[in-house]
Amino acid sequence: MEKYIYLFLTQLTVIIHLLFIFFVVIGGFFLNKSLWISILHPSSVIWGVYAELSSGVICPLTALEIILVIMLGFQPTKKISLQDT
């Protein structure tokens, strides 16, 4: 039963990660629609660019995905250390 919880949490984390990436890429089209989008989108873009261009910076969602995959008993495709999180 515990593995199913970790599997669900892993899938949920991947979905949230993909939604965040989608928001960073597409969210600029909706800047005029809402105040919270016009505040949240630029900061999300700044974080996305910073995380991609900086060496040694790992997204917290990626770290969580890797931890959950390890807890499921699989080998992660990306190696991280606790200092990276």
PDB file of N, CA and C in Angstrom:
ATOM      1  N   MET A   1       0.822  -1.199   0.000  1.00  0.00           N
ATOM      2  CA  MET A   1       0.000   0.000   0.000  1.00  0.00           C
ATOM      3  C   MET A   1       0.868   1.266   0.000  1.00  0.00           C
ATOM      4  N   GLU A   2       2.011   1.197   0.680  1.00  0.00           N
ATOM      5  CA  GLU A   2       2.896   2.359   0.767  1.00  0.00           C
ATOM      6  C   GLU A   2       3.448   2.739  -0.604  1.00  0.00           C
ATOM      7  N   LYS A   3       3.722   1.724  -1.445  1.00  0.00           N
ATOM      8  CA  LYS A   3       4.251   2.021  -2.782  1.00  0.00           C
ATOM      9  C   LYS A   3       3.242   2.781  -3.621  1.00  0.00           C
ATOM     10  N   TYR A   4       1.972   2.484  -3.437  1.00  0.00           N
ATOM     11  CA  TYR A   4       0.944   3.188  -4.202  1.00  0.00           C
ATOM     12  C   TYR A   4       0.878   4.660  -3.812  1.00  0.00           C
ATOM     13  N   ILE A   5       1.114   4.947  -2.556  1.00  0.00           N
ATOM     14  CA  ILE A   5       1.129   6.337  -2.116  1.00  0.00           C
ATOM     15  C   ILE A   5       2.291   7.072  -2.762  1.00  0.00           C
ATOM     16  N   TYR A   6       3.480   6.451  -2.767  1.00  0.00           N
ATOM     17  CA  TYR A   6       4.642   7.079  -3.390  1.00  0.00           C
ATOM     18  C   TYR A   6       4.447   7.205  -4.899  1.00  0.00           C
ATOM     19  N   LEU A   7       3.822   6.214  -5.511  1.00  0.00           N
ATOM     20  CA  LEU A   7       3.552   6.289  -6.944  1.00  0.00           C
ATOM     21  C   LEU A   7       2.599   7.441  -7.244  1.00  0.00           C
ATOM     22  N   PHE A   8       1.543   7.581  -6.454  1.00  0.00           N
ATOM     23  CA  PHE A   8       0.603   8.684  -6.628  1.00  0.00           C
ATOM     24  C   PHE A   8       1.294  10.029  -6.439  1.00  0.00           C
ATOM     25  N   LEU A   9       2.119  10.142  -5.389  1.00  0.00           N
ATOM     26  CA  LEU A   9       2.819  11.395  -5.121  1.00  0.00           C
ATOM     27  C   LEU A   9       3.812  11.727  -6.232  1.00  0.00           C
ATOM     28  N   THR A  10       4.468  10.706  -6.777  1.00  0.00           N
ATOM     29  CA  THR A  10       5.393  10.925  -7.893  1.00  0.00           C
ATOM     30  C   THR A  10       4.646  11.437  -9.117  1.00  0.00           C
ATOM     31  N   GLN A  11       3.536  10.798  -9.442  1.00  0.00           N
ATOM     32  CA  GLN A  11       2.757  11.230 -10.600  1.00  0.00           C
ATOM     33  C   GLN A  11       2.189  12.624 -10.398  1.00  0.00           C
ATOM     34  N   LEU A  12       1.728  12.921  -9.199  1.00  0.00           N
ATOM     35  CA  LEU A  12       1.202  14.251  -8.893  1.00  0.00           C
ATOM     36  C   LEU A  12       2.293  15.313  -9.028  1.00  0.00           C
ATOM     37  N   THR A  13       3.502  14.991  -8.566  1.00  0.00           N
ATOM     38  CA  THR A  13       4.620  15.927  -8.674  1.00  0.00           C
ATOM     39  C   THR A  13       4.979  16.181 -10.138  1.00  0.00           C
ATOM     40  N   VAL A  14       4.978  15.146 -10.949  1.00  0.00           N
ATOM     41  CA  VAL A  14       5.276  15.315 -12.380  1.00  0.00           C
ATOM     42  C   VAL A  14       4.206  16.181 -13.046  1.00  0.00           C
ATOM     43  N   ILE A  15       2.951  15.959 -12.706  1.00  0.00           N
ATOM     44  CA  ILE A  15       1.864  16.764 -13.287  1.00  0.00           C
ATOM     45  C   ILE A  15       2.008  18.228 -12.878  1.00  0.00           C
ATOM     46  N   ILE A  16       2.282  18.485 -11.599  1.00  0.00           N
ATOM     47  CA  ILE A  16       2.470  19.863 -11.138  1.00  0.00           C
ATOM     48  C   ILE A  16       3.661  20.507 -11.829  1.00  0.00           C
ATOM     49  N   HIS A  17       4.737  19.736 -12.016  1.00  0.00           N
ATOM     50  CA  HIS A  17       5.932  20.232 -12.697  1.00  0.00           C
ATOM     51  C   HIS A  17       5.600  20.612 -14.145  1.00  0.00           C
ATOM     52  N   LEU A  18       4.866  19.765 -14.834  1.00  0.00           N
ATOM     53  CA  LEU A  18       4.494  20.056 -16.220  1.00  0.00           C
ATOM     54  C   LEU A  18       3.561  21.262 -16.305  1.00  0.00           C
ATOM     55  N   LEU A  19       2.650  21.392 -15.349  1.00  0.00           N
ATOM     56  CA  LEU A  19       1.773  22.562 -15.331  1.00  0.00           C
ATOM     57  C   LEU A  19       2.560  23.847 -15.089  1.00  0.00           C
ATOM     58  N   PHE A  20       3.578  23.773 -14.233  1.00  0.00           N
ATOM     59  CA  PHE A  20       4.420  24.949 -14.006  1.00  0.00           C
ATOM     60  C   PHE A  20       5.169  25.335 -15.279  1.00  0.00           C
ATOM     61  N   ILE A  21       5.738  24.350 -15.969  1.00  0.00           N
ATOM     62  CA  ILE A  21       6.453  24.623 -17.219  1.00  0.00           C
ATOM     63  C   ILE A  21       5.490  25.211 -18.263  1.00  0.00           C
ATOM     64  N   PHE A  22       4.296  24.649 -18.346  1.00  0.00           N
ATOM     65  CA  PHE A  22       3.282  25.167 -19.264  1.00  0.00           C
ATOM     66  C   PHE A  22       2.932  26.611 -18.925  1.00  0.00           C
ATOM     67  N   PHE A  23       2.807  26.918 -17.633  1.00  0.00           N
ATOM     68  CA  PHE A  23       2.493  28.279 -17.203  1.00  0.00           C
ATOM     69  C   PHE A  23       3.618  29.238 -17.566  1.00  0.00           C
ATOM     70  N   VAL A  24       4.865  28.806 -17.414  1.00  0.00           N
ATOM     71  CA  VAL A  24       6.001  29.669 -17.762  1.00  0.00           C
ATOM     72  C   VAL A  24       6.006  29.962 -19.259  1.00  0.00           C
ATOM     73  N   VAL A  25       5.710  28.965 -20.062  1.00  0.00           N
ATOM     74  CA  VAL A  25       5.774  29.141 -21.512  1.00  0.00           C
ATOM     75  C   VAL A  25       4.555  29.891 -22.051  1.00  0.00           C
ATOM     76  N   ILE A  26       3.374  29.555 -21.589  1.00  0.00           N
ATOM     77  CA  ILE A  26       2.137  30.077 -22.169  1.00  0.00           C
ATOM     78  C   ILE A  26       1.522  31.212 -21.354  1.00  0.00           C
ATOM     79  N   GLY A  27       1.908  31.355 -20.097  1.00  0.00           N
ATOM     80  CA  GLY A  27       1.278  32.321 -19.206  1.00  0.00           C
ATOM     81  C   GLY A  27       1.375  33.759 -19.642  1.00  0.00           C
ATOM     82  N   GLY A  28       2.341  34.104 -20.458  1.00  0.00           N
ATOM     83  CA  GLY A  28       2.498  35.471 -20.931  1.00  0.00           C
ATOM     84  C   GLY A  28       1.321  35.958 -21.763  1.00  0.00           C
ATOM     85  N   PHE A  29       0.597  35.032 -22.382  1.00  0.00           N
ATOM     86  CA  PHE A  29      -0.563  35.417 -23.172  1.00  0.00           C
ATOM     87  C   PHE A  29      -1.732  35.880 -22.310  1.00  0.00           C
ATOM     88  N   PHE A  30      -1.688  35.567 -21.015  1.00  0.00           N
ATOM     89  CA  PHE A  30      -2.802  35.874 -20.127  1.00  0.00           C
ATOM     90  C   PHE A  30      -2.462  36.932 -19.084  1.00  0.00           C
ATOM     91  N   LEU A  31      -1.421  37.711 -19.332  1.00  0.00           N
ATOM     92  CA  LEU A  31      -0.996  38.721 -18.365  1.00  0.00           C
ATOM     93  C   LEU A  31      -2.069  39.773 -18.100  1.00  0.00           C
ATOM     94  N   ASN A  32      -2.845  40.113 -19.087  1.00  0.00           N
ATOM     95  CA  ASN A  32      -3.864  41.147 -18.915  1.00  0.00           C
ATOM     96  C   ASN A  32      -5.161  40.620 -18.315  1.00  0.00           C
ATOM     97  N   LYS A  33      -5.262  39.316 -18.123  1.00  0.00           N
ATOM     98  CA  LYS A  33      -6.506  38.725 -17.651  1.00  0.00           C
ATOM     99  C   LYS A  33      -6.689  38.851 -16.140  1.00  0.00           C
ATOM    100  N   SER A  34      -5.612  38.762 -15.391  1.00  0.00           N
ATOM    101  CA  SER A  34      -5.752  38.735 -13.940  1.00  0.00           C
ATOM    102  C   SER A  34      -4.522  39.358 -13.291  1.00  0.00           C
ATOM    103  N   LEU A  35      -4.733  39.956 -12.143  1.00  0.00           N
ATOM    104  CA  LEU A  35      -3.630  40.571 -11.406  1.00  0.00           C
ATOM    105  C   LEU A  35      -2.642  39.525 -10.909  1.00  0.00           C
ATOM    106  N   TRP A  36      -3.156  38.395 -10.401  1.00  0.00           N
ATOM    107  CA  TRP A  36      -2.246  37.393  -9.852  1.00  0.00           C
ATOM    108  C   TRP A  36      -1.385  36.765 -10.940  1.00  0.00           C
ATOM    109  N   ILE A  37      -1.906  36.657 -12.154  1.00  0.00           N
ATOM    110  CA  ILE A  37      -1.085  36.133 -13.258  1.00  0.00           C
ATOM    111  C   ILE A  37       0.014  37.125 -13.602  1.00  0.00           C
ATOM    112  N   SER A  38      -0.313  38.421 -13.600  1.00  0.00           N
ATOM    113  CA  SER A  38       0.692  39.433 -13.942  1.00  0.00           C
ATOM    114  C   SER A  38       1.769  39.555 -12.873  1.00  0.00           C
ATOM    115  N   ILE A  39       1.512  39.077 -11.675  1.00  0.00           N
ATOM    116  CA  ILE A  39       2.521  39.062 -10.613  1.00  0.00           C
ATOM    117  C   ILE A  39       3.292  37.744 -10.614  1.00  0.00           C
ATOM    118  N   LEU A  40       2.566  36.646 -10.759  1.00  0.00           N
ATOM    119  CA  LEU A  40       3.182  35.325 -10.634  1.00  0.00           C
ATOM    120  C   LEU A  40       3.998  34.927 -11.868  1.00  0.00           C
ATOM    121  N   HIS A  41       3.536  35.294 -13.062  1.00  0.00           N
ATOM    122  CA  HIS A  41       4.215  34.843 -14.276  1.00  0.00           C
ATOM    123  C   HIS A  41       5.640  35.381 -14.416  1.00  0.00           C
ATOM    124  N   PRO A  42       5.890  36.689 -14.250  1.00  0.00           N
ATOM    125  CA  PRO A  42       7.281  37.151 -14.391  1.00  0.00           C
ATOM    126  C   PRO A  42       8.234  36.497 -13.385  1.00  0.00           C
ATOM    127  N   SER A  43       7.785  36.299 -12.167  1.00  0.00           N
ATOM    128  CA  SER A  43       8.664  35.647 -11.190  1.00  0.00           C
ATOM    129  C   SER A  43       8.893  34.186 -11.550  1.00  0.00           C
ATOM    130  N   SER A  44       7.896  33.531 -12.123  1.00  0.00           N
ATOM    131  CA  SER A  44       8.066  32.148 -12.568  1.00  0.00           C
ATOM    132  C   SER A  44       9.045  32.059 -13.735  1.00  0.00           C
ATOM    133  N   VAL A  45       8.973  33.012 -14.644  1.00  0.00           N
ATOM    134  CA  VAL A  45       9.903  33.034 -15.779  1.00  0.00           C
ATOM    135  C   VAL A  45      11.327  33.274 -15.282  1.00  0.00           C
ATOM    136  N   ILE A  46      11.483  34.199 -14.346  1.00  0.00           N
ATOM    137  CA  ILE A  46      12.819  34.474 -13.792  1.00  0.00           C
ATOM    138  C   ILE A  46      13.378  33.222 -13.134  1.00  0.00           C
ATOM    139  N   TRP A  47      12.553  32.523 -12.342  1.00  0.00           N
ATOM    140  CA  TRP A  47      13.024  31.290 -11.692  1.00  0.00           C
ATOM    141  C   TRP A  47      13.373  30.234 -12.736  1.00  0.00           C
ATOM    142  N   GLY A  48      12.532  30.070 -13.749  1.00  0.00           N
ATOM    143  CA  GLY A  48      12.790  29.061 -14.780  1.00  0.00           C
ATOM    144  C   GLY A  48      14.077  29.316 -15.531  1.00  0.00           C
ATOM    145  N   VAL A  49      14.318  30.568 -15.905  1.00  0.00           N
ATOM    146  CA  VAL A  49      15.544  30.917 -16.618  1.00  0.00           C
ATOM    147  C   VAL A  49      16.751  30.727 -15.705  1.00  0.00           C
ATOM    148  N   TYR A  50      16.633  31.156 -14.457  1.00  0.00           N
ATOM    149  CA  TYR A  50      17.733  30.999 -13.495  1.00  0.00           C
ATOM    150  C   TYR A  50      18.062  29.521 -13.272  1.00  0.00           C
ATOM    151  N   ALA A  51      17.043  28.693 -13.092  1.00  0.00           N
ATOM    152  CA  ALA A  51      17.264  27.268 -12.832  1.00  0.00           C
ATOM    153  C   ALA A  51      17.881  26.566 -14.038  1.00  0.00           C
ATOM    154  N   GLU A  52      17.517  27.001 -15.245  1.00  0.00           N
ATOM    155  CA  GLU A  52      18.059  26.374 -16.443  1.00  0.00           C
ATOM    156  C   GLU A  52      19.482  26.815 -16.756  1.00  0.00           C
ATOM    157  N   LEU A  53      19.780  28.089 -16.527  1.00  0.00           N
ATOM    158  CA  LEU A  53      21.080  28.619 -16.936  1.00  0.00           C
ATOM    159  C   LEU A  53      22.163  28.498 -15.868  1.00  0.00           C
ATOM    160  N   SER A  54      21.797  28.334 -14.626  1.00  0.00           N
ATOM    161  CA  SER A  54      22.786  28.246 -13.544  1.00  0.00           C
ATOM    162  C   SER A  54      23.208  26.801 -13.341  1.00  0.00           C
ATOM    163  N   SER A  55      24.501  26.600 -13.238  1.00  0.00           N
ATOM    164  CA  SER A  55      24.975  25.246 -12.966  1.00  0.00           C
ATOM    165  C   SER A  55      24.869  24.975 -11.470  1.00  0.00           C
ATOM    166  N   GLY A  56      24.469  23.789 -11.128  1.00  0.00           N
ATOM    167  CA  GLY A  56      24.340  23.403  -9.729  1.00  0.00           C
ATOM    168  C   GLY A  56      23.002  23.734  -9.108  1.00  0.00           C
ATOM    169  N   VAL A  57      22.132  24.434  -9.831  1.00  0.00           N
ATOM    170  CA  VAL A  57      20.801  24.757  -9.311  1.00  0.00           C
ATOM    171  C   VAL A  57      19.836  23.693  -9.807  1.00  0.00           C
ATOM    172  N   ILE A  58      19.118  23.093  -8.895  1.00  0.00           N
ATOM    173  CA  ILE A  58      18.139  22.085  -9.269  1.00  0.00           C
ATOM    174  C   ILE A  58      16.768  22.532  -8.774  1.00  0.00           C
ATOM    175  N   CYS A  59      15.778  22.343  -9.602  1.00  0.00           N
ATOM    176  CA  CYS A  59      14.415  22.719  -9.256  1.00  0.00           C
ATOM    177  C   CYS A  59      13.937  21.868  -8.083  1.00  0.00           C
ATOM    178  N   PRO A  60      13.270  22.458  -7.111  1.00  0.00           N
ATOM    179  CA  PRO A  60      12.767  21.673  -5.978  1.00  0.00           C
ATOM    180  C   PRO A  60      11.798  20.574  -6.407  1.00  0.00           C
ATOM    181  N   LEU A  61      11.041  20.795  -7.459  1.00  0.00           N
ATOM    182  CA  LEU A  61      10.136  19.748  -7.928  1.00  0.00           C
ATOM    183  C   LEU A  61      10.908  18.571  -8.523  1.00  0.00           C
ATOM    184  N   THR A  62      12.001  18.845  -9.204  1.00  0.00           N
ATOM    185  CA  THR A  62      12.845  17.772  -9.725  1.00  0.00           C
ATOM    186  C   THR A  62      13.453  16.974  -8.588  1.00  0.00           C
ATOM    187  N   ALA A  63      13.928  17.651  -7.560  1.00  0.00           N
ATOM    188  CA  ALA A  63      14.492  16.953  -6.401  1.00  0.00           C
ATOM    189  C   ALA A  63      13.435  16.084  -5.727  1.00  0.00           C
ATOM    190  N   LEU A  64      12.217  16.604  -5.598  1.00  0.00           N
ATOM    191  CA  LEU A  64      11.141  15.828  -4.994  1.00  0.00           C
ATOM    192  C   LEU A  64      10.798  14.615  -5.844  1.00  0.00           C
ATOM    193  N   GLU A  65      10.778  14.774  -7.157  1.00  0.00           N
ATOM    194  CA  GLU A  65      10.525  13.644  -8.055  1.00  0.00           C
ATOM    195  C   GLU A  65      11.580  12.564  -7.870  1.00  0.00           C
ATOM    196  N   ILE A  66      12.835  12.961  -7.787  1.00  0.00           N
ATOM    197  CA  ILE A  66      13.926  12.000  -7.637  1.00  0.00           C
ATOM    198  C   ILE A  66      13.827  11.276  -6.298  1.00  0.00           C
ATOM    199  N   ILE A  67      13.521  12.002  -5.247  1.00  0.00           N
ATOM    200  CA  ILE A  67      13.383  11.386  -3.932  1.00  0.00           C
ATOM    201  C   ILE A  67      12.238  10.378  -3.925  1.00  0.00           C
ATOM    202  N   LEU A  68      11.116  10.735  -4.534  1.00  0.00           N
ATOM    203  CA  LEU A  68       9.983   9.819  -4.568  1.00  0.00           C
ATOM    204  C   LEU A  68      10.270   8.587  -5.419  1.00  0.00           C
ATOM    205  N   VAL A  69      11.001   8.769  -6.507  1.00  0.00           N
ATOM    206  CA  VAL A  69      11.384   7.621  -7.345  1.00  0.00           C
ATOM    207  C   VAL A  69      12.297   6.680  -6.561  1.00  0.00           C
ATOM    208  N   ILE A  70      13.217   7.228  -5.779  1.00  0.00           N
ATOM    209  CA  ILE A  70      14.094   6.400  -4.951  1.00  0.00           C
ATOM    210  C   ILE A  70      13.273   5.649  -3.905  1.00  0.00           C
ATOM    211  N   MET A  71      12.289   6.329  -3.309  1.00  0.00           N
ATOM    212  CA  MET A  71      11.454   5.677  -2.309  1.00  0.00           C
ATOM    213  C   MET A  71      10.592   4.573  -2.921  1.00  0.00           C
ATOM    214  N   LEU A  72      10.323   4.656  -4.215  1.00  0.00           N
ATOM    215  CA  LEU A  72       9.612   3.591  -4.903  1.00  0.00           C
ATOM    216  C   LEU A  72      10.507   2.389  -5.176  1.00  0.00           C
ATOM    217  N   GLY A  73      11.809   2.581  -5.054  1.00  0.00           N
ATOM    218  CA  GLY A  73      12.736   1.475  -5.265  1.00  0.00           C
ATOM    219  C   GLY A  73      13.388   1.463  -6.626  1.00  0.00           C
ATOM    220  N   PHE A  74      13.264   2.537  -7.375  1.00  0.00           N
ATOM    221  CA  PHE A  74      13.864   2.626  -8.700  1.00  0.00           C
ATOM    222  C   PHE A  74      15.125   3.478  -8.645  1.00  0.00           C
ATOM    223  N   GLN A  75      15.946   3.341  -9.675  1.00  0.00           N
ATOM    224  CA  GLN A  75      17.123   4.175  -9.813  1.00  0.00           C
ATOM    225  C   GLN A  75      16.735   5.453 -10.545  1.00  0.00           C
ATOM    226  N   PRO A  76      17.076   6.609  -9.998  1.00  0.00           N
ATOM    227  CA  PRO A  76      16.764   7.853 -10.713  1.00  0.00           C
ATOM    228  C   PRO A  76      17.650   8.012 -11.935  1.00  0.00           C
ATOM    229  N   THR A  77      17.143   8.755 -12.917  1.00  0.00           N
ATOM    230  CA  THR A  77      17.933   8.984 -14.126  1.00  0.00           C
ATOM    231  C   THR A  77      18.910  10.132 -13.943  1.00  0.00           C
ATOM    232  N   LYS A  78      18.739  10.924 -12.886  1.00  0.00           N
ATOM    233  CA  LYS A  78      19.624  12.051 -12.602  1.00  0.00           C
ATOM    234  C   LYS A  78      20.136  11.908 -11.176  1.00  0.00           C
ATOM    235  N   LYS A  79      21.426  12.032 -11.001  1.00  0.00           N
ATOM    236  CA  LYS A  79      22.020  11.931  -9.673  1.00  0.00           C
ATOM    237  C   LYS A  79      22.040  13.296  -9.006  1.00  0.00           C
ATOM    238  N   ILE A  80      21.621  13.336  -7.753  1.00  0.00           N
ATOM    239  CA  ILE A  80      21.711  14.562  -6.961  1.00  0.00           C
ATOM    240  C   ILE A  80      22.263  14.216  -5.601  1.00  0.00           C
ATOM    241  N   SER A  81      22.786  15.208  -4.962  1.00  0.00           N
ATOM    242  CA  SER A  81      23.188  15.037  -3.568  1.00  0.00           C
ATOM    243  C   SER A  81      22.293  15.913  -2.716  1.00  0.00           C
ATOM    244  N   LEU A  82      22.308  15.691  -1.437  1.00  0.00           N
ATOM    245  CA  LEU A  82      21.472  16.478  -0.541  1.00  0.00           C
ATOM    246  C   LEU A  82      21.878  17.938  -0.543  1.00  0.00           C
ATOM    247  N   GLN A  83      23.117  18.237  -0.923  1.00  0.00           N
ATOM    248  CA  GLN A  83      23.571  19.621  -0.974  1.00  0.00           C
ATOM    249  C   GLN A  83      22.951  20.362  -2.156  1.00  0.00           C
ATOM    250  N   ASP A  84      22.498  19.626  -3.189  1.00  0.00           N
ATOM    251  CA  ASP A  84      21.894  20.243  -4.361  1.00  0.00           C
ATOM    252  C   ASP A  84      20.479  20.724  -4.085  1.00  0.00           C
ATOM    253  N   THR A  85      19.813  20.166  -3.090  1.00  0.00           N
ATOM    254  CA  THR A  85      18.418  20.522  -2.848  1.00  0.00           C
ATOM    255  C   THR A  85      18.297  21.761  -2.025  1.00  0.00           C
TER     256      THR A  85
END
